[in-house]
Amino acid sequence: MAVLGILWYCSTKYYVKPNQYTIMIYDIFGKGIKIDGVRTNFKIKEVAQSHISEYKNRFQHYSFSMKEEIQTKTKLRILKKNQR
């Protein structure tokens, strides 16, 4: 049992959670489009999925998918030369 706990901890420790979800809209030809009045950027996955199901009911001629984005922040390091 302890081994499973250690494996679970090690596997979730390095999981990077997406911090932005974007709804992609496609017409009947498969071309990506934008529709006025349709919100496409979300911070929470469940909210994006809920909007997709609502948009599928309202806009039946279009197809919708969700894209997850992970924004990495690079740390700025300033190296200082030792003055003697």
Tab-separated table of N, CA and C in Angstrom, residues 23-81:
chain	number	residue	atom	x	y	z
A	23	ILE	N	-11.770	27.363	-26.889
A	23	ILE	CA	-12.724	26.654	-27.738
A	23	ILE	C	-12.411	26.998	-29.188
A	24	MET	N	-12.219	25.962	-29.989
A	24	MET	CA	-11.976	26.122	-31.415
A	24	MET	C	-13.282	25.841	-32.148
A	25	ILE	N	-13.639	26.695	-33.118
A	25	ILE	CA	-14.891	26.575	-33.867
A	25	ILE	C	-14.558	26.271	-35.325
A	26	TYR	N	-15.237	25.262	-35.886
A	26	TYR	CA	-15.010	24.858	-37.269
A	26	TYR	C	-16.331	24.865	-38.035
A	27	ASP	N	-16.272	25.307	-39.295
A	27	ASP	CA	-17.474	25.277	-40.127
A	27	ASP	C	-17.629	23.892	-40.760
A	28	ILE	N	-18.588	23.752	-41.677
A	28	ILE	CA	-18.861	22.430	-42.253
A	28	ILE	C	-17.739	21.941	-43.161
A	29	PHE	N	-16.856	22.837	-43.587
A	29	PHE	CA	-15.727	22.443	-44.416
A	29	PHE	C	-14.471	22.160	-43.601
A	30	GLY	N	-14.535	22.323	-42.280
A	30	GLY	CA	-13.393	22.063	-41.413
A	30	GLY	C	-12.460	23.244	-41.248
A	31	LYS	N	-12.894	24.404	-41.675
A	31	LYS	CA	-12.074	25.611	-41.576
A	31	LYS	C	-12.363	26.311	-40.249
A	32	GLY	N	-11.322	26.722	-39.542
A	32	GLY	CA	-11.483	27.423	-38.270
A	32	GLY	C	-12.044	28.812	-38.483
A	33	ILE	N	-13.065	29.166	-37.696
A	33	ILE	CA	-13.713	30.469	-37.829
A	33	ILE	C	-13.929	31.077	-36.449
A	34	LYS	N	-14.366	32.333	-36.445
A	34	LYS	CA	-14.767	33.035	-35.224
A	34	LYS	C	-16.202	33.507	-35.402
A	35	ILE	N	-16.994	33.358	-34.325
A	35	ILE	CA	-18.383	33.809	-34.342
A	35	ILE	C	-18.516	34.932	-33.319
A	36	ASP	N	-19.124	36.034	-33.733
A	36	ASP	CA	-19.336	37.156	-32.812
A	36	ASP	C	-20.249	36.735	-31.669
A	37	GLY	N	-19.885	37.122	-30.453
A	37	GLY	CA	-20.701	36.823	-29.293
A	37	GLY	C	-20.430	35.470	-28.659
A	38	VAL	N	-19.457	34.731	-29.169
A	38	VAL	CA	-19.120	33.419	-28.616
A	38	VAL	C	-17.832	33.549	-27.820
A	39	ARG	N	-17.921	33.244	-26.546
A	39	ARG	CA	-16.747	33.296	-25.669
A	39	ARG	C	-15.876	32.072	-25.937
A	40	THR	N	-14.567	32.272	-26.098
A	40	THR	CA	-13.698	31.155	-26.456
A	40	THR	C	-12.579	30.887	-25.460
A	41	ASN	N	-12.251	31.798	-24.566
A	41	ASN	CA	-11.150	31.599	-23.620
A	41	ASN	C	-11.682	31.393	-22.210
A	42	PHE	N	-11.156	30.342	-21.541
A	42	PHE	CA	-11.609	29.980	-20.211
A	42	PHE	C	-10.425	29.565	-19.347
A	43	LYS	N	-10.586	29.694	-18.036
A	43	LYS	CA	-9.573	29.259	-17.079
A	43	LYS	C	-9.898	27.894	-16.489
A	44	ILE	N	-11.171	27.490	-16.505
A	44	ILE	CA	-11.610	26.246	-15.892
A	44	ILE	C	-12.145	25.313	-16.976
A	45	LYS	N	-11.688	24.063	-16.950
A	45	LYS	CA	-12.034	23.090	-17.986
A	45	LYS	C	-13.523	22.777	-18.011
A	46	GLU	N	-14.135	22.614	-16.852
A	46	GLU	CA	-15.552	22.269	-16.787
A	46	GLU	C	-16.428	23.377	-17.369
A	47	VAL	N	-16.034	24.614	-17.161
A	47	VAL	CA	-16.796	25.741	-17.711
A	47	VAL	C	-16.690	25.738	-19.232
A	48	ALA	N	-15.509	25.460	-19.758
A	48	ALA	CA	-15.337	25.394	-21.210
A	48	ALA	C	-16.172	24.269	-21.806
A	49	GLN	N	-16.194	23.103	-21.150
A	49	GLN	CA	-16.994	21.988	-21.645
A	49	GLN	C	-18.482	22.309	-21.602
A	50	SER	N	-18.912	23.022	-20.576
A	50	SER	CA	-20.309	23.425	-20.478
A	50	SER	C	-20.686	24.379	-21.606
A	51	HIS	N	-19.809	25.330	-21.913
A	51	HIS	CA	-20.077	26.260	-23.011
A	51	HIS	C	-20.091	25.537	-24.353
A	52	ILE	N	-19.224	24.536	-24.524
A	52	ILE	CA	-19.216	23.768	-25.774
A	52	ILE	C	-20.555	23.068	-25.973
A	53	SER	N	-21.090	22.455	-24.918
A	53	SER	CA	-22.377	21.762	-25.062
A	53	SER	C	-23.503	22.759	-25.364
A	54	GLU	N	-23.452	23.952	-24.775
A	54	GLU	CA	-24.455	24.974	-25.078
A	54	GLU	C	-24.315	25.472	-26.517
A	55	TYR	N	-23.076	25.691	-26.963
A	55	TYR	CA	-22.858	26.166	-28.336
A	55	TYR	C	-23.268	25.117	-29.362
A	56	LYS	N	-23.107	23.836	-29.045
A	56	LYS	CA	-23.528	22.784	-29.978
A	56	LYS	C	-25.037	22.804	-30.174
A	57	ASN	N	-25.780	23.159	-29.127
A	57	ASN	CA	-27.233	23.260	-29.260
A	57	ASN	C	-27.641	24.506	-30.034
A	58	ARG	N	-26.945	25.610	-29.824
A	58	ARG	CA	-27.302	26.874	-30.475
A	58	ARG	C	-26.840	26.937	-31.924
A	59	PHE	N	-25.627	26.458	-32.200
A	59	PHE	CA	-25.038	26.529	-33.539
A	59	PHE	C	-24.819	25.110	-34.049
A	60	GLN	N	-25.849	24.520	-34.613
A	60	GLN	CA	-25.789	23.111	-35.001
A	60	GLN	C	-24.985	22.856	-36.270
A	61	HIS	N	-24.698	23.881	-37.051
A	61	HIS	CA	-23.951	23.702	-38.299
A	61	HIS	C	-22.437	23.805	-38.099
A	62	TYR	N	-22.018	24.048	-36.880
A	62	TYR	CA	-20.598	24.179	-36.583
A	62	TYR	C	-20.166	23.062	-35.641
A	63	SER	N	-18.879	22.742	-35.662
A	63	SER	CA	-18.342	21.782	-34.704
A	63	SER	C	-17.361	22.513	-33.790
A	64	PHE	N	-17.243	22.011	-32.565
A	64	PHE	CA	-16.452	22.684	-31.542
A	64	PHE	C	-15.470	21.696	-30.928
A	65	SER	N	-14.298	22.186	-30.597
A	65	SER	CA	-13.311	21.390	-29.877
A	65	SER	C	-12.611	22.295	-28.865
A	66	MET	N	-11.892	21.662	-27.942
A	66	MET	CA	-11.235	22.421	-26.887
A	66	MET	C	-9.727	22.199	-26.960
A	67	LYS	N	-8.987	23.284	-26.798
A	67	LYS	CA	-7.525	23.234	-26.812
A	67	LYS	C	-7.022	23.640	-25.435
A	68	GLU	N	-6.111	22.836	-24.881
A	68	GLU	CA	-5.508	23.151	-23.587
A	68	GLU	C	-4.161	23.809	-23.816
A	69	GLU	N	-3.903	24.883	-23.092
A	69	GLU	CA	-2.636	25.594	-23.239
A	69	GLU	C	-1.920	25.660	-21.904
A	70	ILE	N	-0.633	25.387	-21.948
A	70	ILE	CA	0.214	25.499	-20.768
A	70	ILE	C	1.209	26.610	-21.047
A	71	GLN	N	1.122	27.649	-20.258
A	71	GLN	CA	2.045	28.763	-20.427
A	71	GLN	C	3.186	28.591	-19.438
A	72	THR	N	4.374	28.488	-19.967
A	72	THR	CA	5.534	28.334	-19.096
A	72	THR	C	6.155	29.698	-18.850
A	73	LYS	N	6.557	29.891	-17.639
A	73	LYS	CA	7.222	31.135	-17.272
A	73	LYS	C	8.709	30.858	-17.148
A	74	THR	N	9.487	31.633	-17.838
A	74	THR	CA	10.927	31.489	-17.719
A	74	THR	C	11.418	32.463	-16.665
A	75	LYS	N	12.265	31.969	-15.819
A	75	LYS	CA	12.797	32.820	-14.757
A	75	LYS	C	14.003	33.590	-15.280
A	76	LEU	N	14.023	34.832	-14.961
A	76	LEU	CA	15.137	35.684	-15.349
A	76	LEU	C	16.211	35.568	-14.280
A	77	ARG	N	17.375	35.161	-14.695
A	77	ARG	CA	18.490	35.044	-13.754
A	77	ARG	C	19.547	36.072	-14.120
A	78	ILE	N	19.941	36.816	-13.124
A	78	ILE	CA	20.973	37.824	-13.319
A	78	ILE	C	22.231	37.302	-12.653
A	79	LEU	N	23.232	37.108	-13.447
A	79	LEU	CA	24.504	36.628	-12.927
A	79	LEU	C	25.411	37.822	-12.677
A	80	LYS	N	25.962	37.861	-11.505
A	80	LYS	CA	26.799	38.995	-11.108
A	80	LYS	C	28.232	38.530	-10.981
A	81	LYS	N	29.110	39.281	-11.545
A	81	LYS	CA	30.521	38.954	-11.454
A	81	LYS	C	31.065	39.445	-10.100
